[in-house]
């Protein structure tokens, strides 16, 4: 990797993690009125207009028109869109089993699975240093999430949590494959992929809700004003993720993305006044060490 590409993808990823933290908070508020399915749909439906604006800004800034996606692009983007929806559904289902922290621990095994899928599907290399960084950072998240004497709730939530992580991993690799298949600069390729992916996801979920639960779909449309923040922050986070995917492997991006856990920890400590336990502090240290190792390995 050339030196000039290291800090841009790292900056995109950290900014994406911050934006995702805000989006999660906004979606959490909407869950009270729209339910989990409706609040999830907001991310896609109200993100589409902002994705179009982002792409228009990229086109104006670079002077290059969006590329025509080749046939190879469509399997990638479709796989990414579908697996991201499936991952979200499995994660929410697992959390419904009263095992929130355990589910978080298993879904955060995503970087390890991303590295394996990226190697198998795209041939993205995994050096010993990068592999060690992924392992250390992931161990930090699991250490923070799992607590002594905590019940996992049976095999179902564990399977759903690991399955969600696998689907998130596949979606990350698939979106990177879609971006790389486009004959365009990384800015335009990332923006084009985001527009198509969000439009596809919004369409699929809208059709599903229209058939299965039209009441929720109507409620989502009526709640457009409070949903704009979640849609904007979701589209912004995704745009930044995709820019990262365009510049480096999905494993690098999703490992550095674990800084989102640090942001959440900071919010809990300084906004809500919750104390940090010794176990959480150890987890934070491991995450920081893993992130430093990752950046040092580039």
Protein backbone atom coordinates (compact mmCIF):
# COMPACT_ATOMS: atom_id res chain seq x y z
CA UNK A 1 0.00 0.00 0.00
CA UNK A 2 1.44 3.37 -0.95
CA UNK A 3 1.92 5.85 1.87
CA UNK A 4 -0.61 8.38 0.57
CA UNK A 5 -3.49 5.90 0.88
CA UNK A 6 -2.89 5.00 4.54
CA UNK A 7 -4.18 8.05 6.36
CA UNK A 8 -7.14 8.79 4.06
CA UNK A 9 -8.74 5.37 4.63
CA UNK A 10 -8.00 5.58 8.34
CA UNK A 11 -9.59 9.04 8.55
CA UNK A 12 -12.63 7.88 6.56
CA UNK A 13 -13.06 4.87 8.87
CA UNK A 14 -12.80 6.79 12.14
CA UNK A 15 -15.23 9.42 10.83
CA UNK A 16 -17.59 6.64 9.71
CA UNK A 17 -17.50 5.05 13.17
CA UNK A 18 -18.37 8.40 14.75
CA UNK A 19 -21.24 8.96 12.29
CA UNK A 20 -22.52 5.45 12.93
CA UNK A 21 -22.56 6.11 16.67
CA UNK A 22 -24.84 9.11 16.09
CA UNK A 23 -27.00 7.11 13.67
CA UNK A 24 -27.43 4.32 16.21
CA UNK A 25 -28.57 6.83 18.82
CA UNK A 26 -31.08 8.35 16.39
CA UNK A 27 -32.41 4.92 15.40
CA UNK A 28 -32.71 3.93 19.05
CA UNK A 29 -35.07 6.86 19.61
CA UNK A 30 -37.16 5.89 16.56
CA UNK A 31 -37.51 2.31 17.78
CA UNK A 32 -39.97 3.49 20.43
CA UNK A 33 -42.47 4.65 17.81
CA UNK A 34 -41.63 2.59 14.72
CA UNK A 35 -40.41 -0.69 16.20
CA UNK A 36 -37.15 -2.34 15.26
CA UNK A 37 -38.14 -3.11 11.66
CA UNK A 38 -39.40 0.40 10.99
CA UNK A 39 -36.37 2.03 12.61
CA UNK A 40 -34.09 -0.20 10.53
CA UNK A 41 -35.89 0.74 7.32
CA UNK A 42 -35.35 4.43 8.09
CA UNK A 43 -31.62 3.90 7.63
CA UNK A 44 -32.10 2.89 4.02
CA UNK A 45 -35.20 4.77 2.88
CA UNK A 46 -34.20 8.20 4.17
CA UNK A 47 -30.55 7.61 3.32
CA UNK A 48 -31.15 7.42 -0.43
CA UNK A 49 -31.68 11.19 -1.03
CA UNK A 50 -28.52 12.03 0.88
CA UNK A 51 -26.53 9.40 -1.03
CA UNK A 52 -27.65 11.06 -4.27
CA UNK A 53 -26.52 14.44 -2.92
CA UNK A 54 -23.15 12.98 -1.95
CA UNK A 55 -22.68 11.52 -5.43
CA UNK A 56 -23.70 14.81 -7.08
CA UNK A 57 -21.13 16.65 -4.95
CA UNK A 58 -18.44 14.13 -5.96
CA UNK A 59 -19.33 14.53 -9.64
CA UNK A 60 -19.16 18.32 -9.40
CA UNK A 61 -15.88 18.24 -7.48
CA UNK A 62 -14.12 15.72 -9.73
CA UNK A 63 -15.75 16.57 -13.05
CA UNK A 64 -16.32 12.87 -13.78
CA UNK A 65 -19.70 11.31 -14.50
CA UNK A 66 -20.82 8.17 -12.63
CA UNK A 67 -19.63 5.05 -14.47
CA UNK A 68 -21.95 2.56 -16.10
CA UNK A 69 -21.82 -0.51 -13.85
CA UNK A 70 -20.58 -3.63 -15.66
CA UNK A 71 -22.36 -6.96 -15.32
CA UNK A 72 -19.82 -8.04 -12.69
CA UNK A 73 -20.95 -5.18 -10.46
CA UNK A 74 -24.51 -6.40 -9.91
CA UNK A 75 -23.84 -9.72 -8.14
CA UNK A 76 -21.48 -7.90 -5.78
CA UNK A 77 -23.82 -5.04 -4.87
CA UNK A 78 -26.86 -7.32 -4.62
CA UNK A 79 -25.03 -9.69 -2.30
CA UNK A 80 -23.84 -6.78 -0.18
CA UNK A 81 -27.33 -5.28 0.07
CA UNK A 82 -29.08 -8.54 0.95
CA UNK A 83 -26.52 -9.76 3.47
CA UNK A 84 -26.51 -6.39 5.23
CA UNK A 85 -30.28 -6.58 5.63
CA UNK A 86 -30.03 -10.19 6.83
CA UNK A 87 -27.27 -9.29 9.29
CA UNK A 88 -29.36 -6.51 10.81
CA UNK A 89 -32.38 -8.81 11.11
CA UNK A 90 -30.36 -11.57 12.81
CA UNK A 91 -28.71 -9.12 15.18
CA UNK A 92 -32.07 -7.69 16.26
CA UNK A 93 -33.52 -11.20 16.63
CA UNK A 94 -30.59 -12.26 18.81
CA UNK A 95 -30.94 -9.17 20.98
CA UNK A 96 -34.58 -10.10 21.47
CA UNK A 97 -33.34 -13.23 23.25
CA UNK A 98 -32.29 -11.09 26.26
CA UNK A 99 -28.57 -11.50 25.59
CA UNK A 100 -27.62 -8.04 24.35
CA UNK A 101 -24.01 -7.96 25.56
CA UNK A 102 -23.29 -11.52 24.44
CA UNK A 103 -24.71 -10.76 21.00
CA UNK A 104 -22.51 -7.68 20.71
CA UNK A 105 -19.48 -9.81 21.58
CA UNK A 106 -20.23 -12.33 18.85
CA UNK A 107 -21.15 -9.74 16.18
CA UNK A 108 -17.83 -8.02 16.83
CA UNK A 109 -16.02 -11.13 15.59
CA UNK A 110 -16.81 -9.60 12.18
CA UNK A 111 -13.22 -8.36 11.47
CA UNK A 112 -11.87 -11.91 11.69
CA UNK A 113 -14.53 -13.19 9.30
CA UNK A 114 -14.02 -10.21 6.98
CA UNK A 115 -10.33 -11.03 6.74
CA UNK A 116 -11.06 -14.66 5.86
CA UNK A 117 -13.80 -13.82 3.31
CA UNK A 118 -11.66 -11.08 1.77
CA UNK A 119 -8.76 -13.48 1.34
CA UNK A 120 -10.95 -16.22 -0.14
CA UNK A 121 -13.07 -14.06 -2.45
CA UNK A 122 -10.97 -11.03 -3.41
CA UNK A 123 -7.50 -12.30 -2.63
CA UNK A 124 -6.94 -9.48 -0.12
CA UNK A 125 -3.74 -10.42 1.71
CA UNK A 126 -3.53 -10.93 5.47
CA UNK A 127 -0.04 -10.34 6.82
CA UNK A 128 1.03 -11.73 10.17
CA UNK A 129 1.06 -8.22 11.65
CA UNK A 130 -2.45 -7.41 10.39
CA UNK A 131 -3.75 -10.78 11.61
CA UNK A 132 -2.30 -10.13 15.06
CA UNK A 133 -3.85 -6.65 15.15
CA UNK A 134 -7.28 -8.06 14.25
CA UNK A 135 -7.00 -10.71 16.96
CA UNK A 136 -5.93 -8.24 19.67
CA UNK A 137 -8.63 -5.66 18.85
CA UNK A 138 -11.37 -8.29 18.61
CA UNK A 139 -10.28 -9.78 21.94
CA UNK A 140 -10.64 -6.31 23.44
CA UNK A 141 -14.25 -6.01 22.28
CA UNK A 142 -15.16 -9.48 23.51
CA UNK A 143 -13.48 -8.73 26.86
CA UNK A 144 -15.62 -5.61 27.26
CA UNK A 145 -18.82 -7.39 26.24
CA UNK A 146 -18.66 -10.71 28.07
CA UNK A 147 -18.86 -10.66 31.84
CA UNK A 148 -18.34 -13.40 34.44
CA UNK A 149 -21.49 -15.37 35.18
CA UNK A 150 -23.35 -13.90 32.21
CA UNK A 151 -25.78 -16.28 30.55
CA UNK A 152 -25.60 -16.61 26.78
CA UNK A 153 -29.28 -17.59 26.59
CA UNK A 154 -28.73 -20.87 24.76
CA UNK A 155 -27.41 -21.81 21.35
CA UNK A 156 -29.93 -19.74 19.35
CA UNK A 157 -28.67 -16.23 20.23
CA UNK A 158 -25.06 -17.38 19.86
CA UNK A 159 -25.81 -18.78 16.39
CA UNK A 160 -27.70 -15.63 15.44
CA UNK A 161 -24.89 -13.40 16.69
CA UNK A 162 -22.17 -15.26 14.82
CA UNK A 163 -24.45 -15.48 11.78
CA UNK A 164 -25.00 -11.72 11.89
CA UNK A 165 -21.24 -11.16 12.05
CA UNK A 166 -20.77 -13.48 9.07
CA UNK A 167 -23.39 -11.60 7.05
CA UNK A 168 -21.88 -8.23 7.97
CA UNK A 169 -18.51 -9.62 6.89
CA UNK A 170 -19.85 -10.86 3.55
CA UNK A 171 -21.57 -7.53 2.92
CA UNK A 172 -18.35 -5.58 3.57
CA UNK A 173 -16.36 -7.78 1.18
CA UNK A 174 -19.16 -7.70 -1.42
CA UNK A 175 -19.40 -3.90 -1.33
CA UNK A 176 -15.62 -3.66 -1.76
CA UNK A 177 -15.90 -6.03 -4.73
CA UNK A 178 -18.63 -3.84 -6.24
CA UNK A 179 -16.52 -0.71 -5.83
CA UNK A 180 -13.43 -2.32 -7.36
CA UNK A 181 -15.44 -3.55 -10.36
CA UNK A 182 -16.24 0.01 -11.44
CA UNK A 183 -13.94 1.75 -13.91
CA UNK A 184 -13.73 5.05 -12.04
CA UNK A 185 -11.78 6.94 -9.40
CA UNK A 186 -12.32 5.80 -5.84
CA UNK A 187 -14.53 8.77 -4.93
CA UNK A 188 -16.91 8.25 -7.84
CA UNK A 189 -16.89 4.46 -7.51
CA UNK A 190 -17.74 4.62 -3.79
CA UNK A 191 -20.49 7.20 -4.32
CA UNK A 192 -22.07 5.26 -7.19
CA UNK A 193 -22.03 2.01 -5.25
CA UNK A 194 -23.63 3.65 -2.23
CA UNK A 195 -26.49 5.14 -4.29
CA UNK A 196 -27.32 1.85 -5.95
CA UNK A 197 -26.98 -0.20 -2.76
CA UNK A 198 -29.22 2.06 -0.67
CA UNK A 199 -31.80 2.34 -3.44
CA UNK A 200 -31.90 -1.45 -3.74
CA UNK A 201 -32.22 -1.93 0.02
CA UNK A 202 -34.92 0.74 0.33
CA UNK A 203 -36.89 -0.84 -2.50
CA UNK A 204 -36.65 -4.37 -1.14
CA UNK A 205 -37.63 -3.42 2.41
CA UNK A 206 -40.45 -1.16 1.21
CA UNK A 207 -41.93 -3.98 -0.86
CA UNK A 208 -41.53 -6.44 2.02
CA UNK A 209 -43.25 -4.10 4.48
CA UNK A 210 -46.00 -3.27 1.98
CA UNK A 211 -46.78 -6.98 1.76
CA UNK A 212 -46.15 -8.05 5.37
CA UNK A 213 -46.82 -4.99 7.55
CA UNK A 214 -48.19 -1.99 5.72
CA UNK A 215 -48.96 -0.21 9.00
CA UNK A 216 -45.24 0.03 9.80
CA UNK A 217 -44.46 1.36 6.33
CA UNK A 218 -47.11 4.07 6.69
CA UNK A 219 -45.74 4.96 10.15
CA UNK A 220 -42.22 5.27 8.70
CA UNK A 221 -43.41 7.64 5.97
CA UNK A 222 -45.32 9.76 8.47
CA UNK A 223 -42.27 10.02 10.72
CA UNK A 224 -40.14 11.55 7.97
CA UNK A 225 -39.10 14.61 9.97
CA UNK A 226 -37.43 12.83 12.92
CA UNK A 227 -36.13 10.19 10.51
CA UNK A 228 -34.04 12.61 8.48
CA UNK A 229 -31.20 12.69 11.03
CA UNK A 230 -30.94 8.89 11.10
CA UNK A 231 -31.10 8.77 7.30
CA UNK A 232 -28.44 11.44 6.89
CA UNK A 233 -26.03 9.98 9.45
CA UNK A 234 -26.60 6.48 8.08
CA UNK A 235 -25.84 7.60 4.52
CA UNK A 236 -22.82 9.60 5.71
CA UNK A 237 -21.43 6.65 7.65
CA UNK A 238 -21.95 4.30 4.70
CA UNK A 239 -20.34 6.77 2.29
CA UNK A 240 -17.28 6.96 4.52
CA UNK A 241 -17.15 3.14 4.90
CA UNK A 242 -17.27 2.76 1.13
CA UNK A 243 -14.48 5.30 0.65
CA UNK A 244 -12.42 3.22 3.05
CA UNK A 245 -13.26 0.02 1.15
CA UNK A 246 -12.14 1.69 -2.08
CA UNK A 247 -8.68 2.39 -0.66
CA UNK A 248 -7.82 -0.69 1.40
CA UNK A 249 -9.02 -4.15 2.35
CA UNK A 250 -12.34 -4.59 4.12
CA UNK A 251 -10.46 -6.28 6.98
CA UNK A 252 -8.43 -3.14 7.65
CA UNK A 253 -11.53 -0.95 7.61
CA UNK A 254 -13.69 -3.17 9.81
CA UNK A 255 -10.87 -3.69 12.34
CA UNK A 256 -10.21 0.04 12.71
CA UNK A 257 -14.01 0.47 12.90
CA UNK A 258 -13.87 -1.11 16.36
CA UNK A 259 -13.05 2.39 17.62
CA UNK A 260 -16.84 2.78 17.56
CA UNK A 261 -16.83 0.80 20.81
CA UNK A 262 -14.52 3.43 22.31
CA UNK A 263 -16.87 6.20 21.21
CA UNK A 264 -19.80 4.39 22.82
CA UNK A 265 -17.77 3.90 25.98
CA UNK A 266 -16.96 7.60 26.03
CA UNK A 267 -20.62 8.51 25.68
CA UNK A 268 -21.53 6.19 28.56
CA UNK A 269 -18.82 7.66 30.76
CA UNK A 270 -19.03 11.38 30.06
CA UNK A 271 -22.65 11.84 28.98
CA UNK A 272 -24.46 9.33 31.17
CA UNK A 273 -21.95 9.30 34.03
CA UNK A 274 -21.57 5.51 34.02
CA UNK A 275 -18.39 4.21 35.65
CA UNK A 276 -15.86 2.18 33.68
CA UNK A 277 -15.12 -1.23 35.18
CA UNK A 278 -11.67 -2.82 35.28
CA UNK A 279 -12.76 -5.36 32.66
CA UNK A 280 -13.96 -2.57 30.34
CA UNK A 281 -10.69 -0.69 30.84
CA UNK A 282 -8.70 -3.78 29.86
CA UNK A 283 -10.89 -4.12 26.77
CA UNK A 284 -10.31 -0.48 25.85
CA UNK A 285 -6.55 -0.92 26.16
CA UNK A 286 -6.62 -4.04 23.95
CA UNK A 287 -8.67 -2.25 21.29
CA UNK A 288 -6.28 0.71 21.27
CA UNK A 289 -3.27 -1.62 21.07
CA UNK A 290 -4.89 -3.55 18.21
CA UNK A 291 -5.68 -0.36 16.29
CA UNK A 292 -2.12 0.95 16.75
CA UNK A 293 -0.75 -2.39 15.56
CA UNK A 294 -3.02 -2.25 12.50
CA UNK A 295 -1.90 1.24 11.50
CA UNK A 296 1.74 0.40 12.21
CA UNK A 297 1.46 -2.64 9.90
CA UNK A 298 0.38 -0.59 6.90
